[in-house]
Amino acid sequence: MIRLSAFADEISQDPGEQIDVLTRHGVKHIEFRAIHGTNVLDLSEEQHRDFRARLKDAGFGLSAVGSPIGKIRITDPFDEHLARFARALDVADFYECARIRVFSFYMPPGDDPAIHRSAVVDRMAELAEVALERGVVLYLENEKGIYGDRADRVHDLLTTVDSPALTHAFDPANYVEVGQAIDAAWTLLRPFAAHFHVKDYSEEQHRNVPAGEGDGQIPVLLEDAVRHGYDGFVVLEPHLTVAELSYGFTGPERFADAANALKRILDEKSIPFA
């Protein structure tokens, strides 16, 4: 079953507006990255209590904690980051959401990724081990500049770590941006794809576009995923106005374009969703 979600901070930093806009579009889950201009891991306990109450009152849940874990340089010290990961696990517990989005570390520009493979594998294995002990699943997202920017390296990480606590959040636009052939990436990673980010990218226009208008082959991928039994979240992360390394923004008006484009694809492919 396809369940719709969204990075609601792409709509607004105001939690009330996030929930109102998503409700209008029939989306009842949030990939929780930020409110009040503050990252999910840096919010106060009071802010978390207030947001959790808002979600409960509106009948919302979280598709995942959209953490920035793994968005440091592979050459940076890891101990402090492990403490931040512990915070992510506590946040996941607080929201009763056993899913956390993670990354696989930035590499110094120009470095051969093979130089850093061992360090990345070791760090991902440690994160997965701790997550497994806590009953949490990590969703490894591909991204430009990260060790796991291309499908072969994502596949290598997943199969080498080989943990039920580490799986893949497939982001078509991010693959397109690094010149990765989408059909090859999907063929290789479909068995590991437990989370799907709806972000499309046009190589011709050099920008993000609504789903189905770029080179991410989102209609084909979603149809194939469902045919092969995909049961999970499809998460809007449109980046239609701003697309930065750690931040994307779409706004409430353009979010409507993104949501309508996704629902149109699902309807045309006769894919049920909730």
Short mmCIF file of N, CA and C in Angstrom, two decimals, residues 95-267:
data_model
loop_
_atom_site.label_atom_id
_atom_site.label_comp_id
_atom_site.label_asym_id
_atom_site.label_seq_id
_atom_site.Cartn_x
_atom_site.Cartn_y
_atom_site.Cartn_z
N TYR A 95 8.27 9.99 19.25
CA TYR A 95 7.17 10.05 18.29
C TYR A 95 6.65 8.66 17.90
N GLU A 96 7.18 7.64 18.54
CA GLU A 96 6.78 6.26 18.24
C GLU A 96 6.90 5.98 16.74
N CYS A 97 8.03 6.42 16.19
CA CYS A 97 8.32 6.26 14.76
C CYS A 97 9.68 5.57 14.64
N ALA A 98 9.68 4.31 14.28
CA ALA A 98 10.93 3.52 14.27
C ALA A 98 11.66 3.61 12.93
N ARG A 99 11.67 4.82 12.34
CA ARG A 99 12.30 5.03 11.04
C ARG A 99 13.08 6.35 11.05
N ILE A 100 14.34 6.29 10.65
CA ILE A 100 15.19 7.48 10.61
C ILE A 100 15.91 7.54 9.28
N ARG A 101 15.83 8.69 8.61
CA ARG A 101 16.56 8.92 7.35
C ARG A 101 18.00 9.29 7.69
N VAL A 102 18.97 8.68 6.96
CA VAL A 102 20.39 8.94 7.21
C VAL A 102 21.13 9.07 5.87
N PHE A 103 22.40 9.49 5.96
CA PHE A 103 23.26 9.65 4.80
C PHE A 103 24.59 8.93 5.03
N SER A 104 25.46 8.96 4.01
CA SER A 104 26.70 8.18 4.10
C SER A 104 27.96 9.03 3.94
N PHE A 105 27.92 10.26 4.44
CA PHE A 105 29.10 11.09 4.66
C PHE A 105 29.66 11.74 3.39
N TYR A 106 29.94 13.03 3.55
CA TYR A 106 30.56 13.79 2.45
C TYR A 106 32.03 13.42 2.31
N MET A 107 32.48 13.40 1.08
CA MET A 107 33.89 13.14 0.78
C MET A 107 34.57 14.44 0.36
N PRO A 108 35.86 14.60 0.65
CA PRO A 108 36.58 15.77 0.15
C PRO A 108 36.47 15.83 -1.38
N PRO A 109 36.15 17.00 -1.94
CA PRO A 109 36.01 17.11 -3.39
C PRO A 109 37.24 16.60 -4.12
N GLY A 110 36.99 15.80 -5.14
CA GLY A 110 38.07 15.28 -5.96
C GLY A 110 38.66 13.97 -5.49
N ASP A 111 38.33 13.54 -4.28
CA ASP A 111 38.86 12.28 -3.77
C ASP A 111 38.23 11.09 -4.48
N ASP A 112 39.02 10.06 -4.67
CA ASP A 112 38.48 8.79 -5.15
C ASP A 112 37.64 8.19 -4.02
N PRO A 113 36.34 7.92 -4.24
CA PRO A 113 35.51 7.35 -3.17
C PRO A 113 36.08 6.07 -2.57
N ALA A 114 36.84 5.31 -3.36
CA ALA A 114 37.39 4.05 -2.86
C ALA A 114 38.30 4.27 -1.65
N ILE A 115 38.91 5.45 -1.58
CA ILE A 115 39.79 5.76 -0.46
C ILE A 115 39.02 5.72 0.86
N HIS A 116 37.74 6.09 0.80
CA HIS A 116 36.95 6.26 2.01
C HIS A 116 35.99 5.10 2.27
N ARG A 117 36.01 4.10 1.42
CA ARG A 117 35.02 3.02 1.55
C ARG A 117 35.06 2.37 2.93
N SER A 118 36.23 1.99 3.38
CA SER A 118 36.35 1.27 4.65
C SER A 118 35.79 2.08 5.81
N ALA A 119 36.12 3.38 5.84
CA ALA A 119 35.64 4.24 6.92
C ALA A 119 34.12 4.39 6.88
N VAL A 120 33.58 4.55 5.67
CA VAL A 120 32.13 4.69 5.53
C VAL A 120 31.43 3.41 5.97
N VAL A 121 31.92 2.27 5.51
CA VAL A 121 31.32 0.98 5.90
C VAL A 121 31.34 0.82 7.41
N ASP A 122 32.47 1.12 8.02
CA ASP A 122 32.59 0.98 9.48
C ASP A 122 31.58 1.86 10.21
N ARG A 123 31.46 3.09 9.75
CA ARG A 123 30.53 4.01 10.42
C ARG A 123 29.08 3.58 10.20
N MET A 124 28.74 3.18 8.98
CA MET A 124 27.36 2.76 8.72
C MET A 124 27.03 1.49 9.51
N ALA A 125 28.00 0.59 9.62
CA ALA A 125 27.78 -0.64 10.38
C ALA A 125 27.53 -0.32 11.85
N GLU A 126 28.27 0.67 12.39
CA GLU A 126 28.08 1.04 13.79
C GLU A 126 26.71 1.67 14.01
N LEU A 127 26.30 2.54 13.09
CA LEU A 127 24.98 3.14 13.19
C LEU A 127 23.88 2.06 13.12
N ALA A 128 24.04 1.13 12.19
CA ALA A 128 23.04 0.07 12.03
C ALA A 128 22.97 -0.83 13.26
N GLU A 129 24.12 -1.10 13.85
CA GLU A 129 24.14 -1.97 15.04
C GLU A 129 23.38 -1.33 16.20
N VAL A 130 23.62 -0.03 16.40
CA VAL A 130 22.92 0.67 17.47
C VAL A 130 21.42 0.76 17.17
N ALA A 131 21.09 1.04 15.91
CA ALA A 131 19.68 1.13 15.52
C ALA A 131 18.96 -0.19 15.75
N LEU A 132 19.63 -1.28 15.40
CA LEU A 132 19.03 -2.61 15.57
C LEU A 132 18.72 -2.87 17.04
N GLU A 133 19.63 -2.48 17.90
CA GLU A 133 19.41 -2.66 19.34
C GLU A 133 18.22 -1.85 19.83
N ARG A 134 17.96 -0.72 19.17
CA ARG A 134 16.85 0.15 19.58
C ARG A 134 15.57 -0.14 18.83
N GLY A 135 15.58 -1.10 17.91
CA GLY A 135 14.38 -1.44 17.15
C GLY A 135 14.01 -0.41 16.12
N VAL A 136 15.03 0.26 15.55
CA VAL A 136 14.82 1.31 14.57
C VAL A 136 15.44 0.90 13.23
N VAL A 137 14.81 1.30 12.13
CA VAL A 137 15.34 1.05 10.79
C VAL A 137 15.87 2.36 10.23
N LEU A 138 17.07 2.32 9.65
CA LEU A 138 17.69 3.48 9.03
C LEU A 138 17.45 3.44 7.53
N TYR A 139 17.01 4.57 6.97
CA TYR A 139 16.76 4.68 5.54
C TYR A 139 17.88 5.51 4.91
N LEU A 140 18.79 4.84 4.23
CA LEU A 140 19.95 5.49 3.65
C LEU A 140 19.57 6.18 2.34
N GLU A 141 19.67 7.51 2.33
CA GLU A 141 19.33 8.28 1.14
C GLU A 141 20.57 8.55 0.30
N ASN A 142 20.45 8.40 -1.00
CA ASN A 142 21.50 8.79 -1.93
C ASN A 142 21.49 10.30 -2.10
N GLU A 143 22.68 10.88 -2.24
CA GLU A 143 22.76 12.33 -2.44
C GLU A 143 24.11 12.72 -3.04
N LYS A 144 24.08 13.76 -3.84
CA LYS A 144 25.28 14.30 -4.47
C LYS A 144 26.33 14.69 -3.44
N GLY A 145 27.58 14.28 -3.68
CA GLY A 145 28.68 14.63 -2.80
C GLY A 145 28.89 13.67 -1.65
N ILE A 146 27.89 12.82 -1.41
CA ILE A 146 27.93 11.81 -0.35
C ILE A 146 28.59 10.55 -0.93
N TYR A 147 29.20 9.73 -0.07
CA TYR A 147 29.78 8.49 -0.57
C TYR A 147 28.75 7.70 -1.38
N GLY A 148 27.57 7.56 -0.84
CA GLY A 148 26.52 6.82 -1.55
C GLY A 148 25.74 7.72 -2.49
N ASP A 149 26.42 8.32 -3.44
CA ASP A 149 25.73 9.16 -4.42
C ASP A 149 25.27 8.36 -5.63
N ARG A 150 25.94 7.25 -5.91
CA ARG A 150 25.60 6.41 -7.05
C ARG A 150 25.13 5.04 -6.58
N ALA A 151 24.36 4.39 -7.44
CA ALA A 151 23.69 3.16 -7.04
C ALA A 151 24.66 2.04 -6.66
N ASP A 152 25.78 1.94 -7.36
CA ASP A 152 26.70 0.84 -7.05
C ASP A 152 27.28 0.99 -5.65
N ARG A 153 27.55 2.23 -5.22
CA ARG A 153 28.09 2.42 -3.88
C ARG A 153 27.01 2.25 -2.80
N VAL A 154 25.79 2.66 -3.10
CA VAL A 154 24.69 2.41 -2.17
C VAL A 154 24.50 0.91 -2.00
N HIS A 155 24.51 0.19 -3.11
CA HIS A 155 24.34 -1.27 -3.08
C HIS A 155 25.47 -1.92 -2.28
N ASP A 156 26.69 -1.44 -2.49
CA ASP A 156 27.84 -1.98 -1.78
C ASP A 156 27.69 -1.78 -0.27
N LEU A 157 27.26 -0.59 0.14
CA LEU A 157 27.06 -0.32 1.57
C LEU A 157 25.99 -1.23 2.16
N LEU A 158 24.87 -1.34 1.48
CA LEU A 158 23.75 -2.12 2.00
C LEU A 158 24.12 -3.60 2.11
N THR A 159 24.79 -4.12 1.11
CA THR A 159 25.11 -5.55 1.13
C THR A 159 26.29 -5.86 2.03
N THR A 160 27.22 -4.92 2.18
CA THR A 160 28.37 -5.16 3.05
C THR A 160 27.96 -5.06 4.52
N VAL A 161 27.23 -4.04 4.87
CA VAL A 161 26.73 -3.91 6.24
C VAL A 161 25.75 -5.03 6.54
N ASP A 162 24.87 -5.31 5.58
CA ASP A 162 23.98 -6.47 5.64
C ASP A 162 23.23 -6.54 6.98
N SER A 163 22.51 -5.48 7.28
CA SER A 163 21.75 -5.40 8.52
C SER A 163 20.28 -5.14 8.22
N PRO A 164 19.37 -5.78 8.95
CA PRO A 164 17.95 -5.47 8.77
C PRO A 164 17.61 -4.05 9.23
N ALA A 165 18.56 -3.41 9.90
CA ALA A 165 18.34 -2.04 10.37
C ALA A 165 18.82 -0.99 9.37
N LEU A 166 19.30 -1.41 8.20
CA LEU A 166 19.76 -0.46 7.18
C LEU A 166 19.16 -0.82 5.84
N THR A 167 18.38 0.12 5.29
CA THR A 167 17.77 -0.08 3.99
C THR A 167 17.88 1.23 3.19
N HIS A 168 17.14 1.34 2.09
CA HIS A 168 17.38 2.44 1.15
C HIS A 168 16.16 3.34 0.99
N ALA A 169 16.42 4.66 1.05
CA ALA A 169 15.43 5.66 0.63
C ALA A 169 15.84 6.12 -0.77
N PHE A 170 15.10 5.69 -1.77
CA PHE A 170 15.45 5.92 -3.17
C PHE A 170 14.99 7.31 -3.58
N ASP A 171 15.94 8.15 -4.03
CA ASP A 171 15.65 9.51 -4.46
C ASP A 171 16.04 9.67 -5.93
N PRO A 172 15.05 9.62 -6.82
CA PRO A 172 15.36 9.66 -8.26
C PRO A 172 16.10 10.92 -8.69
N ALA A 173 15.67 12.09 -8.19
CA ALA A 173 16.30 13.34 -8.63
C ALA A 173 17.77 13.38 -8.26
N ASN A 174 18.09 12.89 -7.07
CA ASN A 174 19.49 12.91 -6.65
C ASN A 174 20.35 12.00 -7.51
N TYR A 175 19.79 10.91 -7.99
CA TYR A 175 20.53 10.06 -8.92
C TYR A 175 20.72 10.77 -10.27
N VAL A 176 19.66 11.40 -10.76
CA VAL A 176 19.76 12.10 -12.04
C VAL A 176 20.85 13.17 -11.97
N GLU A 177 20.90 13.90 -10.85
CA GLU A 177 21.86 15.00 -10.71
C GLU A 177 23.31 14.56 -10.82
N VAL A 178 23.61 13.31 -10.44
CA VAL A 178 25.00 12.84 -10.51
C VAL A 178 25.26 12.03 -11.78
N GLY A 179 24.30 12.03 -12.70
CA GLY A 179 24.49 11.34 -13.97
C GLY A 179 24.27 9.84 -13.90
N GLN A 180 23.60 9.39 -12.85
CA GLN A 180 23.32 7.97 -12.68
C GLN A 180 22.11 7.58 -13.53
N ALA A 181 22.24 6.53 -14.34
CA ALA A 181 21.11 6.04 -15.12
C ALA A 181 20.05 5.50 -14.17
N ILE A 182 18.84 6.05 -14.27
CA ILE A 182 17.77 5.69 -13.33
C ILE A 182 17.36 4.24 -13.47
N ASP A 183 17.24 3.75 -14.69
CA ASP A 183 16.79 2.36 -14.85
C ASP A 183 17.81 1.39 -14.24
N ALA A 184 19.09 1.67 -14.39
CA ALA A 184 20.12 0.81 -13.80
C ALA A 184 20.08 0.89 -12.28
N ALA A 185 19.90 2.11 -11.75
CA ALA A 185 19.84 2.28 -10.29
C ALA A 185 18.65 1.53 -9.71
N TRP A 186 17.51 1.65 -10.36
CA TRP A 186 16.31 1.00 -9.84
C TRP A 186 16.42 -0.52 -9.93
N THR A 187 16.93 -1.01 -11.02
CA THR A 187 17.09 -2.46 -11.17
C THR A 187 17.98 -3.03 -10.07
N LEU A 188 19.06 -2.31 -9.77
CA LEU A 188 20.01 -2.77 -8.75
C LEU A 188 19.44 -2.67 -7.34
N LEU A 189 18.68 -1.59 -7.09
CA LEU A 189 18.31 -1.28 -5.71
C LEU A 189 16.86 -1.55 -5.35
N ARG A 190 16.05 -1.93 -6.31
CA ARG A 190 14.63 -2.19 -6.00
C ARG A 190 14.45 -3.14 -4.82
N PRO A 191 15.24 -4.22 -4.69
CA PRO A 191 15.03 -5.11 -3.54
C PRO A 191 15.30 -4.45 -2.19
N PHE A 192 16.03 -3.32 -2.19
CA PHE A 192 16.40 -2.65 -0.95
C PHE A 192 15.58 -1.37 -0.70
N ALA A 193 14.81 -0.96 -1.70
CA ALA A 193 14.10 0.32 -1.61
C ALA A 193 12.86 0.16 -0.73
N ALA A 194 12.96 0.68 0.49
CA ALA A 194 11.85 0.59 1.44
C ALA A 194 11.21 1.95 1.68
N HIS A 195 11.70 2.97 0.99
CA HIS A 195 11.24 4.34 1.16
C HIS A 195 11.46 5.01 -0.18
N PHE A 196 10.55 5.89 -0.60
CA PHE A 196 10.66 6.49 -1.93
C PHE A 196 10.44 7.99 -1.80
N HIS A 197 11.44 8.78 -2.20
CA HIS A 197 11.32 10.24 -2.18
C HIS A 197 10.87 10.72 -3.55
N VAL A 198 9.81 11.49 -3.56
CA VAL A 198 9.29 12.02 -4.83
C VAL A 198 9.90 13.39 -5.07
N LYS A 199 11.00 13.37 -5.78
CA LYS A 199 11.71 14.57 -6.20
C LYS A 199 12.18 14.29 -7.62
N ASP A 200 11.82 15.16 -8.56
CA ASP A 200 12.20 14.96 -9.95
C ASP A 200 13.15 16.06 -10.38
N TYR A 201 13.97 15.76 -11.39
CA TYR A 201 14.99 16.72 -11.84
C TYR A 201 15.07 16.69 -13.36
N SER A 202 15.06 17.88 -13.95
CA SER A 202 15.19 18.02 -15.39
C SER A 202 16.63 18.36 -15.74
N GLU A 203 17.29 17.46 -16.47
CA GLU A 203 18.67 17.74 -16.89
C GLU A 203 18.71 18.92 -17.86
N GLU A 204 17.69 19.04 -18.71
CA GLU A 204 17.66 20.12 -19.68
C GLU A 204 17.53 21.48 -19.00
N GLN A 205 16.66 21.55 -17.96
CA GLN A 205 16.42 22.82 -17.28
C GLN A 205 17.36 23.05 -16.09
N HIS A 206 18.08 22.00 -15.70
CA HIS A 206 19.00 22.08 -14.56
C HIS A 206 18.29 22.54 -13.28
N ARG A 207 17.13 21.96 -13.04
CA ARG A 207 16.39 22.30 -11.82
C ARG A 207 15.38 21.19 -11.50
N ASN A 208 14.89 21.25 -10.25
CA ASN A 208 13.86 20.31 -9.83
C ASN A 208 12.52 20.72 -10.41
N VAL A 209 11.72 19.73 -10.73
CA VAL A 209 10.41 19.94 -11.35
C VAL A 209 9.40 19.00 -10.69
N PRO A 210 8.09 19.23 -10.89
CA PRO A 210 7.10 18.31 -10.33
C PRO A 210 7.27 16.89 -10.88
N ALA A 211 6.83 15.94 -10.11
CA ALA A 211 6.99 14.53 -10.46
C ALA A 211 6.43 14.25 -11.85
N GLY A 212 7.22 13.55 -12.66
CA GLY A 212 6.81 13.18 -14.01
C GLY A 212 7.22 14.16 -15.07
N GLU A 213 7.74 15.34 -14.67
CA GLU A 213 8.13 16.35 -15.64
C GLU A 213 9.64 16.38 -15.88
N GLY A 214 10.39 15.52 -15.19
CA GLY A 214 11.83 15.49 -15.32
C GLY A 214 12.33 14.16 -15.84
N ASP A 215 13.56 13.83 -15.49
CA ASP A 215 14.21 12.62 -16.00
C ASP A 215 14.28 11.50 -14.97
N GLY A 216 13.54 11.66 -13.86
CA GLY A 216 13.58 10.66 -12.80
C GLY A 216 12.73 9.43 -13.03
N GLN A 217 11.94 9.43 -14.11
CA GLN A 217 11.10 8.27 -14.48
C GLN A 217 10.19 7.85 -13.33
N ILE A 218 9.69 8.81 -12.59
CA ILE A 218 8.89 8.50 -11.40
C ILE A 218 7.63 7.69 -11.71
N PRO A 219 6.88 7.98 -12.77
CA PRO A 219 5.71 7.14 -13.06
C PRO A 219 6.08 5.67 -13.29
N VAL A 220 7.15 5.44 -14.03
CA VAL A 220 7.59 4.07 -14.32
C VAL A 220 8.05 3.38 -13.04
N LEU A 221 8.81 4.10 -12.22
CA LEU A 221 9.34 3.50 -11.00
C LEU A 221 8.23 3.15 -10.02
N LEU A 222 7.28 4.06 -9.84
CA LEU A 222 6.19 3.78 -8.90
C LEU A 222 5.35 2.60 -9.37
N GLU A 223 5.07 2.56 -10.66
CA GLU A 223 4.29 1.43 -11.19
C GLU A 223 5.03 0.12 -10.98
N ASP A 224 6.33 0.12 -11.25
CA ASP A 224 7.12 -1.10 -11.09
C ASP A 224 7.24 -1.48 -9.62
N ALA A 225 7.40 -0.49 -8.75
CA ALA A 225 7.51 -0.77 -7.31
C ALA A 225 6.26 -1.46 -6.81
N VAL A 226 5.10 -0.94 -7.17
CA VAL A 226 3.84 -1.54 -6.72
C VAL A 226 3.66 -2.93 -7.31
N ARG A 227 4.06 -3.09 -8.56
CA ARG A 227 3.94 -4.42 -9.19
C ARG A 227 4.77 -5.45 -8.43
N HIS A 228 5.88 -5.02 -7.86
CA HIS A 228 6.75 -5.93 -7.12
C HIS A 228 6.48 -5.91 -5.61
N GLY A 229 5.32 -5.39 -5.24
CA GLY A 229 4.89 -5.50 -3.86
C GLY A 229 5.33 -4.40 -2.92
N TYR A 230 5.72 -3.24 -3.45
CA TYR A 230 6.14 -2.15 -2.57
C TYR A 230 5.04 -1.80 -1.59
N ASP A 231 5.39 -1.73 -0.33
CA ASP A 231 4.46 -1.39 0.74
C ASP A 231 5.16 -0.40 1.65
N GLY A 232 4.94 0.88 1.42
CA GLY A 232 5.67 1.87 2.20
C GLY A 232 5.24 3.27 1.86
N PHE A 233 6.06 4.22 2.31
CA PHE A 233 5.76 5.63 2.11
C PHE A 233 6.32 6.15 0.79
N VAL A 234 5.57 7.07 0.22
CA VAL A 234 6.01 7.85 -0.93
C VAL A 234 6.01 9.29 -0.46
N VAL A 235 7.21 9.87 -0.38
CA VAL A 235 7.41 11.11 0.38
C VAL A 235 7.73 12.28 -0.55
N LEU A 236 6.86 13.28 -0.56
CA LEU A 236 7.10 14.47 -1.37
C LEU A 236 8.24 15.30 -0.79
N GLU A 237 9.25 15.52 -1.62
CA GLU A 237 10.38 16.39 -1.27
C GLU A 237 10.72 17.22 -2.51
N PRO A 238 9.81 18.11 -2.93
CA PRO A 238 9.87 18.66 -4.29
C PRO A 238 11.05 19.56 -4.60
N HIS A 239 11.50 20.38 -3.63
CA HIS A 239 12.60 21.34 -3.88
C HIS A 239 12.30 22.23 -5.09
N LEU A 240 11.07 22.70 -5.22
CA LEU A 240 10.71 23.44 -6.44
C LEU A 240 11.18 24.89 -6.43
N THR A 241 11.45 25.45 -5.26
CA THR A 241 11.88 26.85 -5.19
C THR A 241 13.34 26.98 -4.79
N VAL A 242 13.75 26.22 -3.77
CA VAL A 242 15.13 26.24 -3.29
C VAL A 242 15.62 24.81 -3.16
N ALA A 243 16.84 24.54 -3.61
CA ALA A 243 17.44 23.21 -3.47
C ALA A 243 18.89 23.37 -3.04
N GLU A 244 19.12 23.32 -1.74
CA GLU A 244 20.46 23.45 -1.20
C GLU A 244 20.91 22.13 -0.58
N LEU A 245 22.16 22.07 -0.12
CA LEU A 245 22.69 20.83 0.43
C LEU A 245 21.87 20.32 1.61
N SER A 246 21.50 21.21 2.51
CA SER A 246 20.80 20.78 3.72
C SER A 246 19.40 21.35 3.82
N TYR A 247 18.88 21.88 2.73
CA TYR A 247 17.61 22.59 2.83
C TYR A 247 16.93 22.63 1.47
N GLY A 248 15.63 22.40 1.48
CA GLY A 248 14.83 22.57 0.28
C GLY A 248 13.55 23.30 0.63
N PHE A 249 13.05 24.13 -0.29
CA PHE A 249 11.83 24.87 -0.03
C PHE A 249 10.97 24.89 -1.29
N THR A 250 9.67 24.78 -1.07
CA THR A 250 8.73 24.77 -2.18
C THR A 250 7.64 25.81 -1.99
N GLY A 251 7.19 26.01 -0.75
CA GLY A 251 6.12 26.96 -0.46
C GLY A 251 4.75 26.34 -0.65
N PRO A 252 3.73 26.88 0.00
CA PRO A 252 2.41 26.27 -0.06
C PRO A 252 1.79 26.25 -1.45
N GLU A 253 2.02 27.30 -2.24
CA GLU A 253 1.41 27.35 -3.58
C GLU A 253 2.03 26.30 -4.50
N ARG A 254 3.35 26.26 -4.54
CA ARG A 254 4.01 25.31 -5.43
C ARG A 254 3.93 23.88 -4.88
N PHE A 255 3.74 23.75 -3.56
CA PHE A 255 3.52 22.42 -3.02
C PHE A 255 2.26 21.81 -3.61
N ALA A 256 1.27 22.63 -3.89
CA ALA A 256 0.05 22.14 -4.54
C ALA A 256 0.40 21.53 -5.89
N ASP A 257 1.29 22.17 -6.65
CA ASP A 257 1.71 21.61 -7.94
C ASP A 257 2.36 20.25 -7.74
N ALA A 258 3.21 20.16 -6.73
CA ALA A 258 3.92 18.90 -6.47
C ALA A 258 2.97 17.79 -6.06
N ALA A 259 2.06 18.10 -5.13
CA ALA A 259 1.11 17.09 -4.65
C ALA A 259 0.18 16.64 -5.76
N ASN A 260 -0.31 17.59 -6.55
CA ASN A 260 -1.23 17.24 -7.63
C ASN A 260 -0.54 16.40 -8.70
N ALA A 261 0.72 16.71 -8.98
CA ALA A 261 1.46 15.92 -9.97
C ALA A 261 1.62 14.48 -9.50
N LEU A 262 1.95 14.29 -8.24
CA LEU A 262 2.10 12.92 -7.71
C LEU A 262 0.77 12.18 -7.74
N LYS A 263 -0.29 12.80 -7.28
CA LYS A 263 -1.59 12.12 -7.25
C LYS A 263 -2.09 11.82 -8.66
N ARG A 264 -1.77 12.69 -9.60
CA ARG A 264 -2.15 12.43 -10.98
C ARG A 264 -1.45 11.18 -11.52
N ILE A 265 -0.17 11.02 -11.19
CA ILE A 265 0.57 9.82 -11.60
C ILE A 265 -0.05 8.57 -10.99
N LEU A 266 -0.34 8.63 -9.71
CA LEU A 266 -0.91 7.46 -9.03
C LEU A 266 -2.28 7.11 -9.61
N ASP A 267 -3.08 8.12 -9.90
CA ASP A 267 -4.40 7.87 -10.50
C ASP A 267 -4.26 7.29 -11.90
#
